[in-house]
JSON list of C-alpha atoms and ligand atoms in Angstrom, two decimals:
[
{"chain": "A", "resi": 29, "resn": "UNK", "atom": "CA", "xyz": [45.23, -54.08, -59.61]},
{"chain": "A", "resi": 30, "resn": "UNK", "atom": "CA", "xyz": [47.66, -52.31, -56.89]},
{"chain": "A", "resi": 31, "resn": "UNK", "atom": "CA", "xyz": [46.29, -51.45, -53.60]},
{"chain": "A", "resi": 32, "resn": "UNK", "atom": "CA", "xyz": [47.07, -48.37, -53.73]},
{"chain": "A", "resi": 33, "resn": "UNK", "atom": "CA", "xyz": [44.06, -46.97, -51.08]},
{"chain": "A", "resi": 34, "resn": "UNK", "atom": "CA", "xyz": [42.96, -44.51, -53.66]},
{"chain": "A", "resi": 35, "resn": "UNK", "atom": "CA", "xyz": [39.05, -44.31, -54.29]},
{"chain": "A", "resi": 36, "resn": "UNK", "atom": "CA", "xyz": [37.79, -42.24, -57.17]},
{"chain": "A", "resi": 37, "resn": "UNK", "atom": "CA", "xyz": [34.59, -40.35, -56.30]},
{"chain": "A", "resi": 38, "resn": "UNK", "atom": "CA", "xyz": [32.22, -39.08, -58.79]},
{"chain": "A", "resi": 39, "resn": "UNK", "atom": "CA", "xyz": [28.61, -38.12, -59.68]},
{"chain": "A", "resi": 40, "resn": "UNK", "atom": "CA", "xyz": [25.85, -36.19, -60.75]},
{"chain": "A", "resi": 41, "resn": "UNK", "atom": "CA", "xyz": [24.17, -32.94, -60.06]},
{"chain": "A", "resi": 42, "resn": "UNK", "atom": "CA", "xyz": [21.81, -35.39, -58.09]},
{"chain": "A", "resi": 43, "resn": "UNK", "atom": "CA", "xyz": [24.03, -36.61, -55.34]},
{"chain": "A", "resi": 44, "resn": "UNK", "atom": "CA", "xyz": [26.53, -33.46, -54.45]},
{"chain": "A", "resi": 45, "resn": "UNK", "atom": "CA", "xyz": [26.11, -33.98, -50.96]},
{"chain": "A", "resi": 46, "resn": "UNK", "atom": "CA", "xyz": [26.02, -37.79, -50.46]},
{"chain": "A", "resi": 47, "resn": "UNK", "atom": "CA", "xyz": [29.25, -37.75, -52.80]},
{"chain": "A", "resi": 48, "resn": "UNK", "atom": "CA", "xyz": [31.15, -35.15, -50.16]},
{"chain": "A", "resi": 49, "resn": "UNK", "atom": "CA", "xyz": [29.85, -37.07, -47.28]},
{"chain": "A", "resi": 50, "resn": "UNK", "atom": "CA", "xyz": [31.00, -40.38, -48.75]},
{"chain": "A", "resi": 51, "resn": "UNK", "atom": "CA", "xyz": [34.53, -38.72, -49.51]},
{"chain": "A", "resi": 52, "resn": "UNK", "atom": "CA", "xyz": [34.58, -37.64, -45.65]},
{"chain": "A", "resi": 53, "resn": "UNK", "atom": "CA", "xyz": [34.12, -41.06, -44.42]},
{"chain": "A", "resi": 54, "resn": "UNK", "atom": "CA", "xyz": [36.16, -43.09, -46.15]},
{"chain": "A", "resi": 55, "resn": "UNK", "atom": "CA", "xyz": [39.36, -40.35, -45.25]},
{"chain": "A", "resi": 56, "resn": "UNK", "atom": "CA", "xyz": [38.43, -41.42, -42.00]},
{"chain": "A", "resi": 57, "resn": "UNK", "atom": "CA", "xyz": [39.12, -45.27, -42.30]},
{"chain": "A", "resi": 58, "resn": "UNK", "atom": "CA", "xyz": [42.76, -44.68, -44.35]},
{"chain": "A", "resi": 59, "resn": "UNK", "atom": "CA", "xyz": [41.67, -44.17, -47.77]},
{"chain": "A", "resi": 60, "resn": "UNK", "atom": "CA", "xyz": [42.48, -41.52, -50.02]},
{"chain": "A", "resi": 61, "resn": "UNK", "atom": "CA", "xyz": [38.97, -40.11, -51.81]},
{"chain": "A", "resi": 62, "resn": "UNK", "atom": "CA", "xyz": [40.06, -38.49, -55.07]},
{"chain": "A", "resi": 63, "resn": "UNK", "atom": "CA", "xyz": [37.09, -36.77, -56.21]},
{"chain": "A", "resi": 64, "resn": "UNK", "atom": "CA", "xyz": [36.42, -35.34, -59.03]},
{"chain": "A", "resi": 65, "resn": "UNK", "atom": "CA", "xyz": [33.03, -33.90, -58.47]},
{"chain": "A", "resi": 66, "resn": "UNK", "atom": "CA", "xyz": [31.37, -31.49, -59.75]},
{"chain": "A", "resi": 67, "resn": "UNK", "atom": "CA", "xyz": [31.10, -29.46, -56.95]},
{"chain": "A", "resi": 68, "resn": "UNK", "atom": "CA", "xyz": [28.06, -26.94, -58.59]},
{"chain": "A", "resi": 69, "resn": "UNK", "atom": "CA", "xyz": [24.49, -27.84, -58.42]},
{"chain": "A", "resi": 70, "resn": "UNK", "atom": "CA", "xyz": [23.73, -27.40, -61.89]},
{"chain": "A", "resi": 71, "resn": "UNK", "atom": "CA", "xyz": [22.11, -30.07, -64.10]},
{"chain": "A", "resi": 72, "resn": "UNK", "atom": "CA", "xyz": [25.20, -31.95, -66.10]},
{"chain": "A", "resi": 73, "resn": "UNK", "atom": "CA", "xyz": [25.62, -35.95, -67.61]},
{"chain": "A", "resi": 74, "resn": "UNK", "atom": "CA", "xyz": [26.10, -38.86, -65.58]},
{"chain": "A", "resi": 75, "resn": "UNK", "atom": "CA", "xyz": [27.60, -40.43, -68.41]},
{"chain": "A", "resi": 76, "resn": "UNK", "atom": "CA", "xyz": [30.08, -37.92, -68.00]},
{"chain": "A", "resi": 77, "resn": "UNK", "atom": "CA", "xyz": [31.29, -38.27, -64.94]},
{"chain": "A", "resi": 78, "resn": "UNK", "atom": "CA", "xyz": [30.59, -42.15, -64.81]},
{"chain": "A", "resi": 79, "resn": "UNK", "atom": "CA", "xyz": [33.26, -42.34, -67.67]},
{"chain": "A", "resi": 80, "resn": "UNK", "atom": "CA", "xyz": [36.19, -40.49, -66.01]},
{"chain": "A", "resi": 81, "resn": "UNK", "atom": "CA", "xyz": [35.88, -42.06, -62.67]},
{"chain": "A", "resi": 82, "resn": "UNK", "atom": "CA", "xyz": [35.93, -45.39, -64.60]},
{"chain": "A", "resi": 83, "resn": "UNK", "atom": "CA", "xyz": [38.94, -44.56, -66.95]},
{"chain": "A", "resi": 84, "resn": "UNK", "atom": "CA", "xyz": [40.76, -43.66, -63.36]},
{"chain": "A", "resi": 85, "resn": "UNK", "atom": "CA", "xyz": [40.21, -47.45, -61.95]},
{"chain": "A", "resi": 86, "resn": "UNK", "atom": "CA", "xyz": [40.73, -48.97, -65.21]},
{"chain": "A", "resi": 87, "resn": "UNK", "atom": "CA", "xyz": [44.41, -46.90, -66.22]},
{"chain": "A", "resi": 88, "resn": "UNK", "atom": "CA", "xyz": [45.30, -48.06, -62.05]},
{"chain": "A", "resi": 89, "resn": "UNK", "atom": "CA", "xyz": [45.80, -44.42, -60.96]},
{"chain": "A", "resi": 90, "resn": "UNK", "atom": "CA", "xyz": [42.49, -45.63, -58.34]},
{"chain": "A", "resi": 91, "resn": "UNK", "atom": "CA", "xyz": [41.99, -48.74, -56.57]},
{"chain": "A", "resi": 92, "resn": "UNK", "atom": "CA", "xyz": [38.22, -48.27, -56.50]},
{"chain": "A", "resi": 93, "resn": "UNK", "atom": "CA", "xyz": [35.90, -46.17, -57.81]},
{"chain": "A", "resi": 94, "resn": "UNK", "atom": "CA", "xyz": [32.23, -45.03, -56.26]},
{"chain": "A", "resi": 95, "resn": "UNK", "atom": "CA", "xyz": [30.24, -43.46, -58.49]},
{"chain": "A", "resi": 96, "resn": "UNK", "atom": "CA", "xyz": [26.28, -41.85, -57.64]},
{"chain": "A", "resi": 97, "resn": "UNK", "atom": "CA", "xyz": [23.87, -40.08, -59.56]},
{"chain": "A", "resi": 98, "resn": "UNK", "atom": "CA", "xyz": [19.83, -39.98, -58.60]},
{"chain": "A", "resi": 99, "resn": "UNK", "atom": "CA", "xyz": [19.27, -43.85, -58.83]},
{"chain": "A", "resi": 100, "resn": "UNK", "atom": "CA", "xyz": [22.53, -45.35, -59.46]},
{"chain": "A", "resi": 101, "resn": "UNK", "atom": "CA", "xyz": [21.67, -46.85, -62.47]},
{"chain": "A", "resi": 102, "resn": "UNK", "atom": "CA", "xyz": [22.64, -44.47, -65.48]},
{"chain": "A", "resi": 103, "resn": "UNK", "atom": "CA", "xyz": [26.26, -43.96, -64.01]},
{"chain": "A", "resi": 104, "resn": "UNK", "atom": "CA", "xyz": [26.50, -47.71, -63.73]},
{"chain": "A", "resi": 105, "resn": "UNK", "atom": "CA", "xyz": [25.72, -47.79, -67.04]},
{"chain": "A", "resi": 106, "resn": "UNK", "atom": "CA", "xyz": [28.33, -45.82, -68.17]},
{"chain": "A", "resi": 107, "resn": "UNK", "atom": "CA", "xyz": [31.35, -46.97, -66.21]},
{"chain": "A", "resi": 108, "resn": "UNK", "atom": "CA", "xyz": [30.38, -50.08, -66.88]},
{"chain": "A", "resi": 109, "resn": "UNK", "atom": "CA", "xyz": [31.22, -49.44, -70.99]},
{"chain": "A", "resi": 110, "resn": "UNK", "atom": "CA", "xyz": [34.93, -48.78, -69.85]},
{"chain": "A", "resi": 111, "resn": "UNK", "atom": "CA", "xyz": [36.41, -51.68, -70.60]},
{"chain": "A", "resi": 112, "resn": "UNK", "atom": "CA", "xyz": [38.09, -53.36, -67.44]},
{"chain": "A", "resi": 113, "resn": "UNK", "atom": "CA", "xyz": [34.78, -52.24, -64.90]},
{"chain": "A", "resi": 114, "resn": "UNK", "atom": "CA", "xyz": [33.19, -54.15, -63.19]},
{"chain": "A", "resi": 115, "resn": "UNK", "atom": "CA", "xyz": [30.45, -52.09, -61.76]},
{"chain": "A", "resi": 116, "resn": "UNK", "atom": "CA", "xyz": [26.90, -52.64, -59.40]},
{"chain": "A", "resi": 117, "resn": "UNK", "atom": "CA", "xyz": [24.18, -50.51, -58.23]},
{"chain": "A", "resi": 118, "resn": "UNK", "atom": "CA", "xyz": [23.81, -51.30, -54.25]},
{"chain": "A", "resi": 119, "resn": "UNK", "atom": "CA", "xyz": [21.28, -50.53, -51.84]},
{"chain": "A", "resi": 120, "resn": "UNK", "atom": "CA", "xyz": [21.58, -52.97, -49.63]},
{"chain": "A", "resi": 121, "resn": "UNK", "atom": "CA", "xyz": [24.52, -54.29, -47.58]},
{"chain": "A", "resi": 122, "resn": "UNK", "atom": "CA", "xyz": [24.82, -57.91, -48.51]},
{"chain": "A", "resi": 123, "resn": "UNK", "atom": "CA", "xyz": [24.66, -56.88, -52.35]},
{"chain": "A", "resi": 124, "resn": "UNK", "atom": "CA", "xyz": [27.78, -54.34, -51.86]},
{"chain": "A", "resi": 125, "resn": "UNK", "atom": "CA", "xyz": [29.87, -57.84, -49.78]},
{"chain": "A", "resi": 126, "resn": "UNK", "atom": "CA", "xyz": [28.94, -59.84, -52.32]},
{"chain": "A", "resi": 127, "resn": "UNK", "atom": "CA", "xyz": [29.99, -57.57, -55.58]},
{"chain": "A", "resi": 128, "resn": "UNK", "atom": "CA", "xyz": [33.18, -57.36, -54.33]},
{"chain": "A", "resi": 129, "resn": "UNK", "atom": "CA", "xyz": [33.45, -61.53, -53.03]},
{"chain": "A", "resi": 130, "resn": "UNK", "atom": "CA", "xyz": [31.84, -62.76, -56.16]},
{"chain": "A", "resi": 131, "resn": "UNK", "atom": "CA", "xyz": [32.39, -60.42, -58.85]},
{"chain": "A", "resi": 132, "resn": "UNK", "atom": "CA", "xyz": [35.23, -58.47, -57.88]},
{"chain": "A", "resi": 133, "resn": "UNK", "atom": "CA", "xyz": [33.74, -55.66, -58.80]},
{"chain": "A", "resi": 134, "resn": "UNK", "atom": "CA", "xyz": [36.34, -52.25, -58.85]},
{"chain": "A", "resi": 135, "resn": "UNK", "atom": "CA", "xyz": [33.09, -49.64, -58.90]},
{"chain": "A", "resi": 136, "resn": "UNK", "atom": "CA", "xyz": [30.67, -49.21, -56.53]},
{"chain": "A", "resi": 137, "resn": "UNK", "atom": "CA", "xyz": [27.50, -47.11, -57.65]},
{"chain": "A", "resi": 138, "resn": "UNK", "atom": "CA", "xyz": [24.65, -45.60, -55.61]},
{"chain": "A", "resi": 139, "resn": "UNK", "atom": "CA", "xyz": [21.28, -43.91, -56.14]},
{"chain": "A", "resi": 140, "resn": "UNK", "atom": "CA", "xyz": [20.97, -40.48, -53.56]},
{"chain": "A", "resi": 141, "resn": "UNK", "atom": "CA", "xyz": [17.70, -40.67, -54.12]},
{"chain": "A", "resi": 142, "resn": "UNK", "atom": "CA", "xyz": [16.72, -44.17, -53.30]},
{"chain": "A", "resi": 143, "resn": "UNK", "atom": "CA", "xyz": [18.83, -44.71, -50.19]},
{"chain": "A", "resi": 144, "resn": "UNK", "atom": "CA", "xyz": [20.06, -42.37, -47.62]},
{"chain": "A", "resi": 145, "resn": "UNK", "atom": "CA", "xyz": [23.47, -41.23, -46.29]},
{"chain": "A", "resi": 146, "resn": "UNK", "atom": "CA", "xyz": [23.23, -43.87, -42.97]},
{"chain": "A", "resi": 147, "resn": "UNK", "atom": "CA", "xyz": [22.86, -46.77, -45.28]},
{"chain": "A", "resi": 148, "resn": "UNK", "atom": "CA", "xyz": [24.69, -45.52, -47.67]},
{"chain": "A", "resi": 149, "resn": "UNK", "atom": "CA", "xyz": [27.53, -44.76, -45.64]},
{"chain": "A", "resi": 150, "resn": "UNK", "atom": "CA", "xyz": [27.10, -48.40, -44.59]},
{"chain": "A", "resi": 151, "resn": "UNK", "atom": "CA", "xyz": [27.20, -50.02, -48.08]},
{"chain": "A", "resi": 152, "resn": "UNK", "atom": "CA", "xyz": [30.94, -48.40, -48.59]},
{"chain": "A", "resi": 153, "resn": "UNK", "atom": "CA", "xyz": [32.58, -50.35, -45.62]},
{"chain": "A", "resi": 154, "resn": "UNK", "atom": "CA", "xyz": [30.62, -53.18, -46.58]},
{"chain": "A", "resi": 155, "resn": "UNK", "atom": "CA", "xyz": [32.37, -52.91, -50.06]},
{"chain": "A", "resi": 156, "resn": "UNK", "atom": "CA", "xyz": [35.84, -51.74, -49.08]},
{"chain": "A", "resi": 157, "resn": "UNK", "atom": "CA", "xyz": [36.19, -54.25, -46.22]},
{"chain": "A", "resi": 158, "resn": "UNK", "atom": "CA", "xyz": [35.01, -57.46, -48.45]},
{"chain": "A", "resi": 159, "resn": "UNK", "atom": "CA", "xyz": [37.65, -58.97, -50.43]},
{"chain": "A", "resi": 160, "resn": "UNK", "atom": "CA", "xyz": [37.60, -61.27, -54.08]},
{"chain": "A", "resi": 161, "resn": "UNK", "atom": "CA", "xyz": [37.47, -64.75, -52.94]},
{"chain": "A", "resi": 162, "resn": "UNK", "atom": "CA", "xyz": [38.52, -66.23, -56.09]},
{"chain": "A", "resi": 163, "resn": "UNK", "atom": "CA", "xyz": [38.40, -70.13, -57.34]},
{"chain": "A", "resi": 164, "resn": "UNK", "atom": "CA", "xyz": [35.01, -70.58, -58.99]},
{"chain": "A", "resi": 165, "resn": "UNK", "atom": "CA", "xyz": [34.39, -66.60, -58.69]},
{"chain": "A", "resi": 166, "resn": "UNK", "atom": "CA", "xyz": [37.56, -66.30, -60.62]},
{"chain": "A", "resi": 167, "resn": "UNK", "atom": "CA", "xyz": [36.35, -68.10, -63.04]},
{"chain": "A", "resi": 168, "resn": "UNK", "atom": "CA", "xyz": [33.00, -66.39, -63.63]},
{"chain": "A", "resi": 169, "resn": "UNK", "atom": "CA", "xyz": [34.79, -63.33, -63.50]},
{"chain": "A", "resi": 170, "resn": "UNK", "atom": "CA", "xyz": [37.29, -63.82, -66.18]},
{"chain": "A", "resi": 171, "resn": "UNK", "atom": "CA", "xyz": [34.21, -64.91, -68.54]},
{"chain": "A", "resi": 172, "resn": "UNK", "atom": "CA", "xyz": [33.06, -61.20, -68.17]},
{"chain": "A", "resi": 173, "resn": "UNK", "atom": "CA", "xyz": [36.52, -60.05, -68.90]},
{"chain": "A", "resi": 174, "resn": "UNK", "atom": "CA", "xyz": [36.03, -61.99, -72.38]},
{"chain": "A", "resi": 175, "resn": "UNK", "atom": "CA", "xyz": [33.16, -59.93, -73.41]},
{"chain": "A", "resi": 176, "resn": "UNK", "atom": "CA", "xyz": [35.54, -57.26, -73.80]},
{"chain": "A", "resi": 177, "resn": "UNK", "atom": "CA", "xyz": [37.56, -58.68, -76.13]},
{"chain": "B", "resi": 226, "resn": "RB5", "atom": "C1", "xyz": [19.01, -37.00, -63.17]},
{"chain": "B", "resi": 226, "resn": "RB5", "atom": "O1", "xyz": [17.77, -36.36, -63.10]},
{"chain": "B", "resi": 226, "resn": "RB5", "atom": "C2", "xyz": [18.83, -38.50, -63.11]},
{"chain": "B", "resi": 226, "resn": "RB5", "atom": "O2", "xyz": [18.27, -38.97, -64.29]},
{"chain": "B", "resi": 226, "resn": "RB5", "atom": "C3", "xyz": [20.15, -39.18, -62.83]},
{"chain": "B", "resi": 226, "resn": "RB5", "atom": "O3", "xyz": [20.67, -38.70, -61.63]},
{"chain": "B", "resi": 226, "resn": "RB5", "atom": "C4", "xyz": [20.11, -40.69, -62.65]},
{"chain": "B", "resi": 226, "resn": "RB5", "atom": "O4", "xyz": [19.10, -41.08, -61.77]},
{"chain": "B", "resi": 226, "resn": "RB5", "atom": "C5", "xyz": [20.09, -41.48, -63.89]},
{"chain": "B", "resi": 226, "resn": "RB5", "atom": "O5", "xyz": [20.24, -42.71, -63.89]}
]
């Protein structure tokens, strides 16, 4: 995976405004928030929108991807069928360190209406400053990649 400082940003009708605030802050610490909304408040798919920001990590166009609908969970679901993703629900600091130091996970997802945007805010530089450490974590990691196959 390049580092190519591109995140992919996408959602739900259910979490608009954390999205837009998320894409704010993370321009602000160097990175490059590509998101691909939507941007009106009317009722769409989370499957959807979990797909295409997955498909944007997995073809390397995006570094990382943060995805959010009302609980986190349904658009984790989905980016997670994209083969390549490797994608957890956070809502607590030490989770979003340790899916990207353990699992190397390339998808961060969020529920708007479980946390709000203080912590959340908090879980992204959490996840974008922790890094893969490898070794045994390497090796778990690669066993996921064979359930692709
Ligand atoms: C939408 O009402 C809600 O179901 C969705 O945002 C998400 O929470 C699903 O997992």
């Amino acid at each position: 995976m390049s580092a190519n400082k591109r995140i992919v940003l996408s959602s739900d009708h259910a979490a608009i405004d954390l999205r837009q605030a998320i894409a704010s802050h993370i321009a602000t610490k160097g990175w490059e928030a590509v998101d691909i909304g939507p941007t009106t408040p009317e009722s769409t798919h989370y499957p959807e929108h979990g797909a295409a920001a997955a498909r944007r990590v997995a073809s390397g166009d995006c570094q990382f991807g943060i995805v959010l609908c009302g609980t986190g969970q349904g658009i984790m679901m989905a980016a997670n069928k994209v083969d390549g993703i490797r994608c957890g629900v956070c809502s607590d600091v030490f989770s979003a360190q340790m899916i990207r130091q353990h699992n190397d996970a390339n998808i961060l997802s969020m529920g708007a209406r479980v946390i709000d945007e203080d912590l959340a805010l908090q879980i992204v530089d959490a996840f974008l400053d922790a890094e893969f450490e490898g070794g045994r974590h390497a090796t778990r990691v690669d066993m996921i990649k064979a359930l692709e196959a």
